[in-house]
PDB file of C-alpha atoms in Angstrom:
ATOM      1  CA  UNK A   1       0.000   0.000   0.000  1.00  0.00           C
ATOM      2  CA  UNK A   2       1.164   3.537  -0.782  1.00  0.00           C
ATOM      3  CA  UNK A   3       3.123   4.823   2.228  1.00  0.00           C
ATOM      4  CA  UNK A   4       1.818   8.342   1.585  1.00  0.00           C
ATOM      5  CA  UNK A   5      -1.757   7.099   2.059  1.00  0.00           C
ATOM      6  CA  UNK A   6      -0.820   5.413   5.324  1.00  0.00           C
ATOM      7  CA  UNK A   7       0.918   8.575   6.526  1.00  0.00           C
ATOM      8  CA  UNK A   8      -2.144  10.668   5.648  1.00  0.00           C
ATOM      9  CA  UNK A   9      -4.427   8.404   7.689  1.00  0.00           C
ATOM     10  CA  UNK A  10      -2.074   8.571  10.673  1.00  0.00           C
ATOM     11  CA  UNK A  11      -1.886  12.369  10.440  1.00  0.00           C
ATOM     12  CA  UNK A  12      -5.673  12.602  10.308  1.00  0.00           C
ATOM     13  CA  UNK A  13      -5.975  10.323  13.342  1.00  0.00           C
ATOM     14  CA  UNK A  14      -3.571  12.463  15.358  1.00  0.00           C
ATOM     15  CA  UNK A  15      -5.442  15.647  14.484  1.00  0.00           C
ATOM     16  CA  UNK A  16      -8.848  14.200  15.367  1.00  0.00           C
ATOM     17  CA  UNK A  17      -7.819  12.528  18.623  1.00  0.00           C
ATOM     18  CA  UNK A  18      -6.253  15.778  19.830  1.00  0.00           C
ATOM     19  CA  UNK A  19      -9.145  17.995  18.704  1.00  0.00           C
ATOM     20  CA  UNK A  20     -11.911  15.842  20.241  1.00  0.00           C
ATOM     21  CA  UNK A  21     -10.067  15.450  23.537  1.00  0.00           C
ATOM     22  CA  UNK A  22      -9.458  11.718  23.320  1.00  0.00           C
ATOM     23  CA  UNK A  23      -6.204  12.194  25.261  1.00  0.00           C
ATOM     24  CA  UNK A  24      -7.828  14.100  28.133  1.00  0.00           C
ATOM     25  CA  UNK A  25      -8.410  12.370  31.461  1.00  0.00           C
ATOM     26  CA  UNK A  26     -11.380  14.714  31.994  1.00  0.00           C
ATOM     27  CA  UNK A  27     -13.312  14.562  28.720  1.00  0.00           C
ATOM     28  CA  UNK A  28     -15.453  17.682  28.192  1.00  0.00           C
ATOM     29  CA  UNK A  29     -14.100  18.848  31.596  1.00  0.00           C
ATOM     30  CA  UNK A  30     -15.996  16.080  33.397  1.00  0.00           C
ATOM     31  CA  UNK A  31     -14.407  13.640  35.854  1.00  0.00           C
ATOM     32  CA  UNK A  32     -13.896  10.757  33.438  1.00  0.00           C
ATOM     33  CA  UNK A  33     -11.960   9.969  30.249  1.00  0.00           C
ATOM     34  CA  UNK A  34     -13.517   9.612  26.801  1.00  0.00           C
ATOM     35  CA  UNK A  35     -13.913   5.819  27.007  1.00  0.00           C
ATOM     36  CA  UNK A  36     -16.123   6.022  30.099  1.00  0.00           C
ATOM     37  CA  UNK A  37     -18.113   8.940  28.667  1.00  0.00           C
ATOM     38  CA  UNK A  38     -18.671   7.044  25.429  1.00  0.00           C
ATOM     39  CA  UNK A  39     -19.913   3.985  27.284  1.00  0.00           C
ATOM     40  CA  UNK A  40     -22.228   6.116  29.430  1.00  0.00           C
ATOM     41  CA  UNK A  41     -23.657   7.653  26.279  1.00  0.00           C
ATOM     42  CA  UNK A  42     -24.153   4.252  24.641  1.00  0.00           C
ATOM     43  CA  UNK A  43     -26.042   2.864  27.647  1.00  0.00           C
ATOM     44  CA  UNK A  44     -28.384   5.835  27.423  1.00  0.00           C
ATOM     45  CA  UNK A  45     -31.713   6.444  29.156  1.00  0.00           C
ATOM     46  CA  UNK A  46     -33.141   3.160  27.818  1.00  0.00           C
ATOM     47  CA  UNK A  47     -30.286   0.974  29.108  1.00  0.00           C
ATOM     48  CA  UNK A  48     -28.603  -1.795  27.118  1.00  0.00           C
ATOM     49  CA  UNK A  49     -27.532  -5.418  27.338  1.00  0.00           C
ATOM     50  CA  UNK A  50     -23.872  -5.771  28.264  1.00  0.00           C
ATOM     51  CA  UNK A  51     -23.242  -8.183  25.387  1.00  0.00           C
ATOM     52  CA  UNK A  52     -24.747  -5.689  22.932  1.00  0.00           C
ATOM     53  CA  UNK A  53     -22.518  -2.925  24.303  1.00  0.00           C
ATOM     54  CA  UNK A  54     -19.457  -5.112  23.846  1.00  0.00           C
ATOM     55  CA  UNK A  55     -20.332  -5.832  20.230  1.00  0.00           C
ATOM     56  CA  UNK A  56     -21.411  -2.281  19.411  1.00  0.00           C
ATOM     57  CA  UNK A  57     -18.258  -0.685  20.798  1.00  0.00           C
ATOM     58  CA  UNK A  58     -15.821  -3.432  19.767  1.00  0.00           C
ATOM     59  CA  UNK A  59     -14.540  -3.951  23.317  1.00  0.00           C
ATOM     60  CA  UNK A  60     -13.224  -7.147  24.862  1.00  0.00           C
ATOM     61  CA  UNK A  61     -15.013  -8.430  27.956  1.00  0.00           C
ATOM     62  CA  UNK A  62     -12.263  -7.427  30.378  1.00  0.00           C
ATOM     63  CA  UNK A  63     -12.016  -3.841  29.190  1.00  0.00           C
ATOM     64  CA  UNK A  64     -15.791  -3.393  29.159  1.00  0.00           C
ATOM     65  CA  UNK A  65     -16.044  -4.813  32.695  1.00  0.00           C
ATOM     66  CA  UNK A  66     -13.440  -2.348  33.979  1.00  0.00           C
ATOM     67  CA  UNK A  67     -15.253   0.581  32.377  1.00  0.00           C
ATOM     68  CA  UNK A  68     -18.586  -0.537  33.819  1.00  0.00           C
ATOM     69  CA  UNK A  69     -17.089  -0.973  37.280  1.00  0.00           C
ATOM     70  CA  UNK A  70     -15.706   2.569  37.140  1.00  0.00           C
ATOM     71  CA  UNK A  71     -19.137   3.954  36.232  1.00  0.00           C
ATOM     72  CA  UNK A  72     -20.747   1.836  38.942  1.00  0.00           C
ATOM     73  CA  UNK A  73     -18.249   3.140  41.501  1.00  0.00           C
ATOM     74  CA  UNK A  74     -19.250   6.683  40.549  1.00  0.00           C
ATOM     75  CA  UNK A  75     -22.904   5.797  41.141  1.00  0.00           C
ATOM     76  CA  UNK A  76     -23.853   6.388  37.510  1.00  0.00           C
ATOM     77  CA  UNK A  77     -24.616   2.870  36.276  1.00  0.00           C
ATOM     78  CA  UNK A  78     -26.242  -0.251  37.648  1.00  0.00           C
ATOM     79  CA  UNK A  79     -25.423  -3.677  36.150  1.00  0.00           C
ATOM     80  CA  UNK A  80     -27.778  -6.547  36.946  1.00  0.00           C
ATOM     81  CA  UNK A  81     -29.278  -9.690  35.404  1.00  0.00           C
ATOM     82  CA  UNK A  82     -32.041  -9.019  32.909  1.00  0.00           C
ATOM     83  CA  UNK A  83     -35.611  -9.336  34.078  1.00  0.00           C
ATOM     84  CA  UNK A  84     -37.628 -12.588  34.004  1.00  0.00           C
ATOM     85  CA  UNK A  85     -38.940 -11.776  30.541  1.00  0.00           C
ATOM     86  CA  UNK A  86     -35.480 -12.069  28.972  1.00  0.00           C
ATOM     87  CA  UNK A  87     -35.654 -15.848  28.883  1.00  0.00           C
ATOM     88  CA  UNK A  88     -31.970 -16.175  29.804  1.00  0.00           C
ATOM     89  CA  UNK A  89     -30.696 -15.580  33.320  1.00  0.00           C
ATOM     90  CA  UNK A  90     -27.166 -15.103  32.026  1.00  0.00           C
ATOM     91  CA  UNK A  91     -28.097 -11.885  30.204  1.00  0.00           C
ATOM     92  CA  UNK A  92     -26.904  -8.772  32.052  1.00  0.00           C
ATOM     93  CA  UNK A  93     -28.131  -5.256  31.451  1.00  0.00           C
ATOM     94  CA  UNK A  94     -26.628  -1.870  32.253  1.00  0.00           C
ATOM     95  CA  UNK A  95     -28.962   0.958  33.219  1.00  0.00           C
ATOM     96  CA  UNK A  96     -28.379   4.523  34.311  1.00  0.00           C
ATOM     97  CA  UNK A  97     -29.072   5.533  37.901  1.00  0.00           C
ATOM     98  CA  UNK A  98     -30.758   8.846  38.624  1.00  0.00           C
ATOM     99  CA  UNK A  99     -27.305  10.412  38.859  1.00  0.00           C
ATOM    100  CA  UNK A 100     -26.385   8.665  35.623  1.00  0.00           C
ATOM    101  CA  UNK A 101     -29.421  10.112  33.870  1.00  0.00           C
ATOM    102  CA  UNK A 102     -28.385  13.598  34.963  1.00  0.00           C
ATOM    103  CA  UNK A 103     -24.793  13.000  33.828  1.00  0.00           C
ATOM    104  CA  UNK A 104     -26.020  11.690  30.469  1.00  0.00           C
ATOM    105  CA  UNK A 105     -28.056  14.862  29.952  1.00  0.00           C
ATOM    106  CA  UNK A 106     -25.044  17.010  30.867  1.00  0.00           C
ATOM    107  CA  UNK A 107     -22.848  15.001  28.479  1.00  0.00           C
ATOM    108  CA  UNK A 108     -25.414  15.578  25.751  1.00  0.00           C
ATOM    109  CA  UNK A 109     -25.424  19.336  26.416  1.00  0.00           C
ATOM    110  CA  UNK A 110     -21.638  19.610  26.460  1.00  0.00           C
ATOM    111  CA  UNK A 111     -21.273  17.486  23.329  1.00  0.00           C
ATOM    112  CA  UNK A 112     -23.545  19.891  21.471  1.00  0.00           C
ATOM    113  CA  UNK A 113     -21.521  22.810  22.761  1.00  0.00           C
ATOM    114  CA  UNK A 114     -18.270  21.178  21.649  1.00  0.00           C
ATOM    115  CA  UNK A 115     -19.682  20.540  18.167  1.00  0.00           C
ATOM    116  CA  UNK A 116     -20.679  24.189  17.921  1.00  0.00           C
ATOM    117  CA  UNK A 117     -17.159  25.228  18.967  1.00  0.00           C
ATOM    118  CA  UNK A 118     -15.732  23.214  16.055  1.00  0.00           C
ATOM    119  CA  UNK A 119     -17.995  25.023  13.588  1.00  0.00           C
ATOM    120  CA  UNK A 120     -18.224  28.557  14.954  1.00  0.00           C
ATOM    121  CA  UNK A 121     -14.864  29.834  13.685  1.00  0.00           C
ATOM    122  CA  UNK A 122     -15.643  28.743  10.111  1.00  0.00           C
ATOM    123  CA  UNK A 123     -17.596  30.536   7.420  1.00  0.00           C
ATOM    124  CA  UNK A 124     -20.934  29.064   6.338  1.00  0.00           C
ATOM    125  CA  UNK A 125     -19.348  27.572   3.236  1.00  0.00           C
ATOM    126  CA  UNK A 126     -16.513  25.983   5.183  1.00  0.00           C
ATOM    127  CA  UNK A 127     -18.960  24.592   7.738  1.00  0.00           C
ATOM    128  CA  UNK A 128     -20.878  22.883   4.950  1.00  0.00           C
ATOM    129  CA  UNK A 129     -17.646  21.514   3.494  1.00  0.00           C
ATOM    130  CA  UNK A 130     -16.509  20.182   6.866  1.00  0.00           C
ATOM    131  CA  UNK A 131     -19.825  18.515   7.671  1.00  0.00           C
ATOM    132  CA  UNK A 132     -20.028  16.976   4.186  1.00  0.00           C
ATOM    133  CA  UNK A 133     -16.454  15.686   4.525  1.00  0.00           C
ATOM    134  CA  UNK A 134     -17.251  14.240   7.958  1.00  0.00           C
ATOM    135  CA  UNK A 135     -20.284  12.450   6.555  1.00  0.00           C
ATOM    136  CA  UNK A 136     -18.177  10.971   3.754  1.00  0.00           C
ATOM    137  CA  UNK A 137     -15.447   9.863   6.147  1.00  0.00           C
ATOM    138  CA  UNK A 138     -18.040   8.291   8.425  1.00  0.00           C
ATOM    139  CA  UNK A 139     -19.604   6.305   5.571  1.00  0.00           C
ATOM    140  CA  UNK A 140     -16.239   5.109   4.306  1.00  0.00           C
ATOM    141  CA  UNK A 141     -15.129   4.089   7.785  1.00  0.00           C
ATOM    142  CA  UNK A 142     -18.393   2.217   8.308  1.00  0.00           C
ATOM    143  CA  UNK A 143     -17.798   0.397   5.022  1.00  0.00           C
ATOM    144  CA  UNK A 144     -14.293  -0.557   6.148  1.00  0.00           C
ATOM    145  CA  UNK A 145     -15.703  -2.003   9.385  1.00  0.00           C
ATOM    146  CA  UNK A 146     -18.002  -4.451   7.589  1.00  0.00           C
ATOM    147  CA  UNK A 147     -16.725  -8.022   7.970  1.00  0.00           C
ATOM    148  CA  UNK A 148     -17.447 -10.642   5.292  1.00  0.00           C
ATOM    149  CA  UNK A 149     -16.944 -14.288   6.200  1.00  0.00           C
ATOM    150  CA  UNK A 150     -18.399 -17.717   5.438  1.00  0.00           C
ATOM    151  CA  UNK A 151     -21.358 -18.587   7.627  1.00  0.00           C
ATOM    152  CA  UNK A 152     -23.509 -21.726   7.891  1.00  0.00           C
ATOM    153  CA  UNK A 153     -26.834 -20.996   6.179  1.00  0.00           C
ATOM    154  CA  UNK A 154     -28.579 -22.338   9.293  1.00  0.00           C
ATOM    155  CA  UNK A 155     -26.979 -19.680  11.526  1.00  0.00           C
ATOM    156  CA  UNK A 156     -29.668 -17.317  12.913  1.00  0.00           C
ATOM    157  CA  UNK A 157     -27.830 -14.331  11.428  1.00  0.00           C
ATOM    158  CA  UNK A 158     -27.797 -15.978   7.998  1.00  0.00           C
ATOM    159  CA  UNK A 159     -31.506 -16.741   8.330  1.00  0.00           C
ATOM    160  CA  UNK A 160     -32.144 -13.096   9.229  1.00  0.00           C
ATOM    161  CA  UNK A 161     -30.202 -11.908   6.172  1.00  0.00           C
ATOM    162  CA  UNK A 162     -32.141 -14.222   3.840  1.00  0.00           C
ATOM    163  CA  UNK A 163     -35.438 -13.032   5.320  1.00  0.00           C
ATOM    164  CA  UNK A 164     -34.353  -9.428   4.731  1.00  0.00           C
ATOM    165  CA  UNK A 165     -33.447 -10.357   1.130  1.00  0.00           C
ATOM    166  CA  UNK A 166     -36.891 -11.934   0.635  1.00  0.00           C
ATOM    167  CA  UNK A 167     -38.679  -8.897   2.095  1.00  0.00           C
ATOM    168  CA  UNK A 168     -36.803  -6.531  -0.186  1.00  0.00           C
ATOM    169  CA  UNK A 169     -37.412  -8.444  -3.411  1.00  0.00           C
ATOM    170  CA  UNK A 170     -41.061  -8.962  -2.452  1.00  0.00           C
ATOM    171  CA  UNK A 171     -41.386  -5.195  -2.148  1.00  0.00           C
ATOM    172  CA  UNK A 172     -39.635  -4.475  -5.434  1.00  0.00           C
ATOM    173  CA  UNK A 173     -40.805  -7.243  -7.786  1.00  0.00           C
ATOM    174  CA  UNK A 174     -43.871  -6.476  -9.894  1.00  0.00           C
ATOM    175  CA  UNK A 175     -45.791  -9.479  -8.587  1.00  0.00           C
ATOM    176  CA  UNK A 176     -44.223  -9.772  -5.147  1.00  0.00           C
ATOM    177  CA  UNK A 177     -42.081 -12.755  -4.207  1.00  0.00           C
ATOM    178  CA  UNK A 178     -43.093 -16.206  -3.037  1.00  0.00           C
ATOM    179  CA  UNK A 179     -40.028 -18.336  -2.148  1.00  0.00           C
ATOM    180  CA  UNK A 180     -42.039 -21.470  -2.859  1.00  0.00           C
ATOM    181  CA  UNK A 181     -42.410 -20.422  -6.508  1.00  0.00           C
ATOM    182  CA  UNK A 182     -38.725 -19.561  -6.956  1.00  0.00           C
ATOM    183  CA  UNK A 183     -35.987 -22.033  -7.807  1.00  0.00           C
ATOM    184  CA  UNK A 184     -35.073 -23.639  -4.505  1.00  0.00           C
ATOM    185  CA  UNK A 185     -31.724 -23.048  -2.807  1.00  0.00           C
ATOM    186  CA  UNK A 186     -31.176 -25.750  -0.207  1.00  0.00           C
ATOM    187  CA  UNK A 187     -28.995 -25.288   2.848  1.00  0.00           C
ATOM    188  CA  UNK A 188     -26.847 -28.243   1.836  1.00  0.00           C
ATOM    189  CA  UNK A 189     -26.067 -26.482  -1.471  1.00  0.00           C
ATOM    190  CA  UNK A 190     -24.402 -23.623   0.413  1.00  0.00           C
ATOM    191  CA  UNK A 191     -21.897 -25.491   2.583  1.00  0.00           C
ATOM    192  CA  UNK A 192     -18.482 -26.751   1.429  1.00  0.00           C
ATOM    193  CA  UNK A 193     -17.748 -28.516  -0.821  1.00  0.00           C
ATOM    194  CA  UNK A 194     -21.094 -27.874  -2.549  1.00  0.00           C
ATOM    195  CA  UNK A 195     -20.948 -24.094  -2.121  1.00  0.00           C
ATOM    196  CA  UNK A 196     -20.715 -21.291   0.403  1.00  0.00           C
ATOM    197  CA  UNK A 197     -22.858 -18.680   2.130  1.00  0.00           C
ATOM    198  CA  UNK A 198     -21.102 -15.371   2.844  1.00  0.00           C
ATOM    199  CA  UNK A 199     -22.453 -13.112   5.570  1.00  0.00           C
ATOM    200  CA  UNK A 200     -21.532  -9.427   5.899  1.00  0.00           C
ATOM    201  CA  UNK A 201     -21.813  -8.022   9.418  1.00  0.00           C
ATOM    202  CA  UNK A 202     -21.378  -4.608  11.008  1.00  0.00           C
ATOM    203  CA  UNK A 203     -20.955  -4.639  14.782  1.00  0.00           C
ATOM    204  CA  UNK A 204     -22.095  -8.246  14.689  1.00  0.00           C
ATOM    205  CA  UNK A 205     -25.362  -7.495  12.899  1.00  0.00           C
ATOM    206  CA  UNK A 206     -26.078  -8.810   9.360  1.00  0.00           C
ATOM    207  CA  UNK A 207     -25.959  -6.097   6.692  1.00  0.00           C
ATOM    208  CA  UNK A 208     -25.441  -8.175   3.566  1.00  0.00           C
ATOM    209  CA  UNK A 209     -25.075 -11.656   2.156  1.00  0.00           C
ATOM    210  CA  UNK A 210     -24.337 -13.664  -0.957  1.00  0.00           C
ATOM    211  CA  UNK A 211     -24.257 -17.343  -1.810  1.00  0.00           C
ATOM    212  CA  UNK A 212     -22.524 -19.576  -4.331  1.00  0.00           C
ATOM    213  CA  UNK A 213     -23.510 -22.993  -5.679  1.00  0.00           C
ATOM    214  CA  UNK A 214     -20.710 -25.012  -7.266  1.00  0.00           C
ATOM    215  CA  UNK A 215     -22.406 -27.002 -10.021  1.00  0.00           C
ATOM    216  CA  UNK A 216     -20.484 -29.976 -11.400  1.00  0.00           C
ATOM    217  CA  UNK A 217     -19.467 -29.508 -15.064  1.00  0.00           C
ATOM    218  CA  UNK A 218     -21.250 -26.123 -15.202  1.00  0.00           C
ATOM    219  CA  UNK A 219     -20.434 -22.556 -14.190  1.00  0.00           C
ATOM    220  CA  UNK A 220     -20.813 -21.746 -10.517  1.00  0.00           C
ATOM    221  CA  UNK A 221     -24.024 -19.890  -9.674  1.00  0.00           C
ATOM    222  CA  UNK A 222     -24.344 -16.785  -7.503  1.00  0.00           C
ATOM    223  CA  UNK A 223     -27.518 -16.456  -5.451  1.00  0.00           C
ATOM    224  CA  UNK A 224     -29.113 -14.249  -2.780  1.00  0.00           C
ATOM    225  CA  UNK A 225     -26.937 -11.149  -3.049  1.00  0.00           C
ATOM    226  CA  UNK A 226     -28.392  -8.604  -0.632  1.00  0.00           C
ATOM    227  CA  UNK A 227     -27.121  -5.354   0.923  1.00  0.00           C
ATOM    228  CA  UNK A 228     -28.997  -3.488   3.674  1.00  0.00           C
ATOM    229  CA  UNK A 229     -30.288  -0.016   2.842  1.00  0.00           C
ATOM    230  CA  UNK A 230     -28.169   1.735   5.483  1.00  0.00           C
ATOM    231  CA  UNK A 231     -24.884   0.488   3.978  1.00  0.00           C
ATOM    232  CA  UNK A 232     -25.787   0.989   0.319  1.00  0.00           C
ATOM    233  CA  UNK A 233     -23.275   2.926  -1.727  1.00  0.00           C
ATOM    234  CA  UNK A 234     -20.254   1.721   0.271  1.00  0.00           C
ATOM    235  CA  UNK A 235     -19.099  -0.882  -2.248  1.00  0.00           C
ATOM    236  CA  UNK A 236     -20.345  -3.811  -0.177  1.00  0.00           C
ATOM    237  CA  UNK A 237     -22.179  -5.414  -3.093  1.00  0.00           C
ATOM    238  CA  UNK A 238     -18.997  -5.402  -5.160  1.00  0.00           C
ATOM    239  CA  UNK A 239     -16.995  -6.822  -2.241  1.00  0.00           C
ATOM    240  CA  UNK A 240     -19.476  -9.679  -1.871  1.00  0.00           C
ATOM    241  CA  UNK A 241     -19.394 -10.340  -5.591  1.00  0.00           C
ATOM    242  CA  UNK A 242     -15.577 -10.342  -5.655  1.00  0.00           C
ATOM    243  CA  UNK A 243     -15.404 -12.751  -2.719  1.00  0.00           C
ATOM    244  CA  UNK A 244     -17.873 -15.153  -4.343  1.00  0.00           C
ATOM    245  CA  UNK A 245     -15.942 -15.046  -7.625  1.00  0.00           C
ATOM    246  CA  UNK A 246     -12.689 -15.627  -5.750  1.00  0.00           C
ATOM    247  CA  UNK A 247     -14.187 -18.620  -3.931  1.00  0.00           C
ATOM    248  CA  UNK A 248     -15.230 -20.202  -7.234  1.00  0.00           C
ATOM    249  CA  UNK A 249     -11.916 -19.424  -8.904  1.00  0.00           C
ATOM    250  CA  UNK A 250      -9.860 -20.922  -6.091  1.00  0.00           C
ATOM    251  CA  UNK A 251     -11.775 -24.175  -6.459  1.00  0.00           C
ATOM    252  CA  UNK A 252     -11.192 -24.460 -10.171  1.00  0.00           C
ATOM    253  CA  UNK A 253     -14.340 -22.971 -11.677  1.00  0.00           C
ATOM    254  CA  UNK A 254     -13.701 -20.891 -14.779  1.00  0.00           C
ATOM    255  CA  UNK A 255     -17.021 -19.037 -14.911  1.00  0.00           C
ATOM    256  CA  UNK A 256     -19.864 -17.827 -12.718  1.00  0.00           C
ATOM    257  CA  UNK A 257     -23.400 -16.939 -13.677  1.00  0.00           C
ATOM    258  CA  UNK A 258     -26.555 -15.534 -12.112  1.00  0.00           C
ATOM    259  CA  UNK A 259     -30.095 -14.411 -12.822  1.00  0.00           C
ATOM    260  CA  UNK A 260     -31.863 -11.284 -11.663  1.00  0.00           C
ATOM    261  CA  UNK A 261     -35.081  -9.294 -11.890  1.00  0.00           C
ATOM    262  CA  UNK A 262     -35.508  -6.220 -14.097  1.00  0.00           C
ATOM    263  CA  UNK A 263     -36.575  -4.099 -11.100  1.00  0.00           C
ATOM    264  CA  UNK A 264     -33.260  -4.579  -9.294  1.00  0.00           C
ATOM    265  CA  UNK A 265     -31.617  -1.737 -11.186  1.00  0.00           C
ATOM    266  CA  UNK A 266     -28.687  -1.372  -8.761  1.00  0.00           C
ATOM    267  CA  UNK A 267     -27.890  -5.072  -9.132  1.00  0.00           C
ATOM    268  CA  UNK A 268     -28.050  -4.836 -12.924  1.00  0.00           C
ATOM    269  CA  UNK A 269     -25.635  -1.894 -12.878  1.00  0.00           C
ATOM    270  CA  UNK A 270     -23.310  -3.724 -10.470  1.00  0.00           C
ATOM    271  CA  UNK A 271     -23.143  -6.881 -12.575  1.00  0.00           C
ATOM    272  CA  UNK A 272     -22.486  -5.012 -15.801  1.00  0.00           C
ATOM    273  CA  UNK A 273     -19.817  -2.838 -14.177  1.00  0.00           C
ATOM    274  CA  UNK A 274     -18.167  -5.985 -12.781  1.00  0.00           C
ATOM    275  CA  UNK A 275     -17.787  -7.501 -16.247  1.00  0.00           C
ATOM    276  CA  UNK A 276     -20.821  -9.760 -16.457  1.00  0.00           C
ATOM    277  CA  UNK A 277     -22.212 -10.374 -19.936  1.00  0.00           C
ATOM    278  CA  UNK A 278     -25.889 -10.984 -20.596  1.00  0.00           C
ATOM    279  CA  UNK A 279     -26.626 -14.503 -21.875  1.00  0.00           C
ATOM    280  CA  UNK A 280     -29.615 -16.607 -22.893  1.00  0.00           C
ATOM    281  CA  UNK A 281     -31.712 -17.994 -20.009  1.00  0.00           C
ATOM    282  CA  UNK A 282     -30.037 -21.001 -18.408  1.00  0.00           C
ATOM    283  CA  UNK A 283     -32.900 -21.826 -16.013  1.00  0.00           C
ATOM    284  CA  UNK A 284     -36.640 -21.356 -15.609  1.00  0.00           C
ATOM    285  CA  UNK A 285     -36.547 -18.970 -12.667  1.00  0.00           C
ATOM    286  CA  UNK A 286     -40.025 -17.440 -12.422  1.00  0.00           C
ATOM    287  CA  UNK A 287     -38.792 -14.048 -11.220  1.00  0.00           C
ATOM    288  CA  UNK A 288     -35.814 -13.607 -13.563  1.00  0.00           C
ATOM    289  CA  UNK A 289     -35.681 -11.299 -16.584  1.00  0.00           C
ATOM    290  CA  UNK A 290     -31.909 -11.186 -17.086  1.00  0.00           C
ATOM    291  CA  UNK A 291     -29.243 -13.875 -17.039  1.00  0.00           C
ATOM    292  CA  UNK A 292     -25.516 -13.087 -16.798  1.00  0.00           C
ATOM    293  CA  UNK A 293     -22.201 -14.898 -16.978  1.00  0.00           C
ATOM    294  CA  UNK A 294     -18.611 -13.888 -16.278  1.00  0.00           C
ATOM    295  CA  UNK A 295     -15.431 -15.690 -17.219  1.00  0.00           C
ATOM    296  CA  UNK A 296     -12.924 -15.874 -14.389  1.00  0.00           C
ATOM    297  CA  UNK A 297      -9.453 -14.925 -15.544  1.00  0.00           C
ATOM    298  CA  UNK A 298      -7.487 -14.620 -12.310  1.00  0.00           C
TER     299      UNK A 298
END
């Protein structure tokens, strides 16, 4: 990777950490560092499960426990087993005490004031440029945090992703979508050596998926490519496609193919931009209007 790019990222990180006060022991002039303040904010007035906090903030169990203990010692947070309705006595929740609620509100007020201090010395035009640049950086960083890895199709997260895929195509297809009328994709078709199911997650939650069936003596077939609305435009669809192609190529397949519906305009654009060529129908998929194939030349 270009060393100048790496240096630019490091320089940006130094500027931001200094400007936001990440190095201060008393973040926003309160009696706790940024990590504790961030955790307090994330717990929020509604409270949160400890496991969800760990996933959301990317913290290991030990570090999160130390932060929670510090907030408990200050009388701001209470950690206890979830109520009887949780169905699992091992689930722990963190909630704000009355003092914690007041501190959360003060943190909210001071965070607004800090944001205003960042903007106030700039002209209107420069404020707009800065906020637009921040939004772009945030989206790109979110995209970089998405993890793509093989997942058993029976995993609850994989099931959730496939249900989201089905809901989206049902909304967008002219005649809705009935899985029973579509060409079937069995779980056993999506586990090695027959194929693979790739799951994309952000903070542990499914935000995309794609599957590959390795047909004997035929091109491999890509199925169920889905990207959640809130991560659209971050290149995730292309990453999933590349990973599926790579999986087929590494196992000796020289071509991949797929079918899609005419209403999935983003998918059509993605496939064409990725080098897929339209071909004659190779199946009798009820909901397909376009069939594509790509030769793998890696």
